[in-house]
């Protein structure tokens, strides 16, 4: 093989590798006193897009994307909770280091149809504390979800609760801001909850500013 041919082959391989890297932004480390990884909202152009076939967009349901996301995390031995709301993925849990956090984001980014990935990662508990912390988190989870279920104000909301290291992470949809505020207050007032993380969305009100025709 000539030198010219070798250079062309190497250039093609390098271009392919660089193109692949563009899909996977890095996870950012949270600042201040927060010890978890907070991260990364990925723009649409970096994510697999909805398929376009025959001039129409094939929209993938949240439930299907969520199932695929959880399957891919499990296949890669990534033990995180995963939820999909309005084509936006939320990854929550404990990671051992930044490399594991980045690997989780890269794995999630392969799921077709996702518009963004939001992560809430906390450092993995020490072996001596892991069982105790897990039991405490399970108790807090039951307490928060039980209070949600008994609150009529929250009926009709699509809310998911995760508890990691005594931090309550709320993900989902509320019908209005009053419902969202109620959910956040219930979680914050639960004894033992150290902090509440809010990933609850509220629908935008209808646009009533249209000009009437004369």
Coordinates of C-alpha atoms in Angstrom, one line a residue:
X1 CA 0.0 0.0 0.0
X2 CA 1.5 3.4 -1.0
X3 CA 2.1 6.2 1.5
X4 CA -0.6 8.3 -0.2
X5 CA -3.2 5.5 0.2
X6 CA -2.2 4.9 3.9
X7 CA -2.6 8.6 4.6
X8 CA -6.1 8.6 3.0
X9 CA -7.2 5.6 5.0
X10 CA -5.9 7.1 8.3
X11 CA -7.7 10.4 7.5
X12 CA -11.0 8.5 6.9
X13 CA -10.7 6.6 10.2
X14 CA -9.9 9.8 12.1
X15 CA -12.9 11.6 10.6
X16 CA -15.2 8.7 11.6
X17 CA -13.9 8.7 15.2
X18 CA -14.4 12.5 15.5
X19 CA -17.9 12.3 14.1
X20 CA -18.8 9.6 16.6
X21 CA -17.5 11.7 19.6
X22 CA -19.8 14.6 18.8
X23 CA -22.8 12.5 20.0
X24 CA -21.6 12.3 23.6
X25 CA -21.2 15.6 25.6
X26 CA -19.5 15.3 28.9
X27 CA -21.2 15.3 32.3
X28 CA -20.7 18.5 34.3
X29 CA -19.9 18.3 38.0
X30 CA -22.2 20.3 40.3
X31 CA -20.6 23.3 42.0
X32 CA -21.0 24.7 45.5
X33 CA -21.8 22.3 48.4
X34 CA -23.6 19.8 46.2
X35 CA -21.7 16.5 46.0
X36 CA -23.7 15.0 43.2
X37 CA -23.2 15.1 39.5
X38 CA -25.8 17.5 38.0
X39 CA -25.9 17.5 34.4
X40 CA -26.1 17.7 31.0
X41 CA -28.9 18.8 28.8
X42 CA -28.2 17.7 25.3
X43 CA -29.4 19.8 22.3
X44 CA -31.6 18.0 19.8
X45 CA -28.8 18.1 17.1
X46 CA -26.6 15.8 19.3
X47 CA -29.3 13.2 19.9
X48 CA -30.9 10.6 17.7
X49 CA -33.8 12.3 16.0
X50 CA -37.3 11.0 15.4
X51 CA -37.4 9.0 12.3
X52 CA -38.7 10.6 9.1
X53 CA -40.2 8.2 6.6
X54 CA -42.2 9.2 3.5
X55 CA -42.4 12.8 4.6
X56 CA -43.9 12.2 8.0
X57 CA -42.4 12.1 11.5
X58 CA -42.7 8.8 13.3
X59 CA -43.0 9.9 17.0
X60 CA -41.8 7.3 19.5
X61 CA -43.9 7.1 22.7
X62 CA -42.4 7.9 26.0
X63 CA -43.2 4.4 27.3
X64 CA -41.3 2.7 24.5
X65 CA -38.2 5.0 24.9
X66 CA -38.3 4.4 28.6
X67 CA -38.3 0.7 28.2
X68 CA -35.4 0.8 25.7
X69 CA -33.5 3.1 28.0
X70 CA -33.9 0.8 31.0
X71 CA -33.0 -2.2 28.9
X72 CA -29.8 -0.7 27.6
X73 CA -28.7 0.5 31.0
X74 CA -29.3 -3.0 32.4
X75 CA -27.4 -4.7 29.5
X76 CA -24.4 -2.4 30.3
X77 CA -24.6 -3.2 34.0
X78 CA -25.5 0.5 34.8
X79 CA -27.6 0.5 37.9
X80 CA -29.5 3.7 37.7
X81 CA -33.2 4.7 37.7
X82 CA -34.4 6.0 34.4
X83 CA -37.6 7.9 33.4
X84 CA -38.8 9.4 30.2
X85 CA -41.2 12.4 30.2
X86 CA -42.1 14.2 27.0
X87 CA -39.1 12.6 25.2
X88 CA -36.7 13.8 27.9
X89 CA -34.7 11.3 29.8
X90 CA -33.8 11.5 33.5
X91 CA -31.1 9.4 35.0
X92 CA -30.9 9.2 38.8
X93 CA -28.7 7.3 41.2
X94 CA -25.2 6.6 42.5
X95 CA -22.0 6.4 40.5
X96 CA -18.5 5.4 41.5
X97 CA -16.7 8.0 39.5
X98 CA -17.0 10.5 36.6
X99 CA -16.1 7.8 34.0
X100 CA -19.1 5.8 35.1
X101 CA -21.3 8.9 34.9
X102 CA -20.1 9.6 31.3
X103 CA -20.6 6.0 30.3
X104 CA -24.3 6.2 31.5
X105 CA -24.9 9.3 29.5
X106 CA -23.3 7.8 26.4
X107 CA -25.4 4.7 26.7
X108 CA -28.6 6.7 27.2
X109 CA -27.8 8.9 24.1
X110 CA -28.1 5.8 21.9
X111 CA -31.8 5.6 22.5
X112 CA -33.6 6.9 19.4
X113 CA -36.1 9.7 19.9
X114 CA -34.8 11.3 23.1
X115 CA -34.5 15.1 23.0
X116 CA -32.5 15.6 26.1
X117 CA -30.8 13.8 29.1
X118 CA -30.8 15.2 32.6
X119 CA -28.8 13.5 35.3
X120 CA -28.8 13.6 39.0
X121 CA -25.8 11.4 40.2
X122 CA -24.5 11.1 43.7
X123 CA -21.2 9.5 44.9
X124 CA -21.5 5.8 45.7
X125 CA -21.9 5.0 49.4
X126 CA -19.0 3.4 51.2
X127 CA -19.4 -0.4 51.6
X128 CA -19.9 -0.1 55.3
X129 CA -22.7 2.4 54.9
X130 CA -24.4 1.1 51.7
X131 CA -26.9 -1.3 53.3
X132 CA -27.9 1.2 56.0
X133 CA -28.3 4.1 53.5
X134 CA -30.3 1.9 51.1
X135 CA -32.7 0.9 53.9
X136 CA -33.1 4.5 55.0
X137 CA -33.8 5.6 51.4
X138 CA -36.4 2.8 51.0
X139 CA -38.2 4.0 54.1
X140 CA -38.2 7.6 52.9
X141 CA -39.5 6.5 49.5
X142 CA -42.4 4.7 51.0
X143 CA -43.2 7.7 53.2
X144 CA -43.2 10.2 50.4
X145 CA -45.1 8.1 47.9
X146 CA -47.6 7.1 50.5
X147 CA -48.3 10.8 51.3
X148 CA -48.6 11.5 47.6
X149 CA -51.2 8.8 47.3
X150 CA -53.3 10.1 50.2
X151 CA -53.3 13.7 48.9
X152 CA -56.3 14.5 46.8
X153 CA -54.6 17.6 45.5
X154 CA -52.2 15.4 43.6
X155 CA -54.7 13.2 41.9
X156 CA -54.2 13.3 38.1
X157 CA -50.5 14.1 38.3
X158 CA -47.9 11.8 36.8
X159 CA -45.2 11.9 39.5
X160 CA -42.3 9.6 40.0
X161 CA -40.2 9.7 43.2
X162 CA -36.6 8.5 43.7
X163 CA -34.7 8.8 47.0
X164 CA -30.9 8.7 46.9
X165 CA -28.8 9.4 50.0
X166 CA -31.8 10.9 51.7
X167 CA -32.4 13.3 48.7
X168 CA -35.8 13.1 47.2
X169 CA -35.9 13.6 43.4
X170 CA -39.3 14.3 41.9
X171 CA -39.8 13.7 38.2
X172 CA -43.0 14.0 36.1
X173 CA -45.9 16.2 35.1
X174 CA -48.2 18.3 37.2
X175 CA -51.5 19.7 35.9
X176 CA -50.7 23.2 37.3
X177 CA -48.3 25.1 39.5
X178 CA -50.4 24.6 42.5
X179 CA -50.2 20.9 42.2
X180 CA -46.4 21.1 41.7
X181 CA -46.0 23.3 44.7
X182 CA -48.0 20.8 46.8
X183 CA -45.8 17.9 45.7
X184 CA -42.6 19.7 46.5
X185 CA -43.9 20.8 49.9
X186 CA -45.0 17.3 50.9
X187 CA -41.6 15.9 50.0
X188 CA -39.7 18.7 51.8
X189 CA -41.8 18.3 55.0
X190 CA -41.2 14.5 55.2
X191 CA -39.0 13.8 58.2
X192 CA -35.5 12.6 57.2
X193 CA -35.5 14.1 53.7
X194 CA -32.3 16.2 53.3
X195 CA -33.2 17.9 50.1
X196 CA -35.8 18.0 47.3
X197 CA -34.8 18.1 43.6
X198 CA -37.5 19.4 41.3
X199 CA -37.8 17.9 37.8
X200 CA -41.6 18.4 37.6
X201 CA -43.0 20.0 34.5
X202 CA -46.2 22.0 34.1
X203 CA -48.0 22.5 30.8
X204 CA -47.8 26.0 29.3
X205 CA -51.1 27.9 29.5
X206 CA -53.0 28.3 26.2
X207 CA -52.1 31.4 24.2
X208 CA -55.1 33.8 24.6
X209 CA -53.4 36.6 22.9
X210 CA -54.7 35.9 19.4
X211 CA -56.1 39.0 17.6
X212 CA -59.8 38.6 16.7
X213 CA -60.6 39.1 13.1
X214 CA -62.7 42.1 12.2

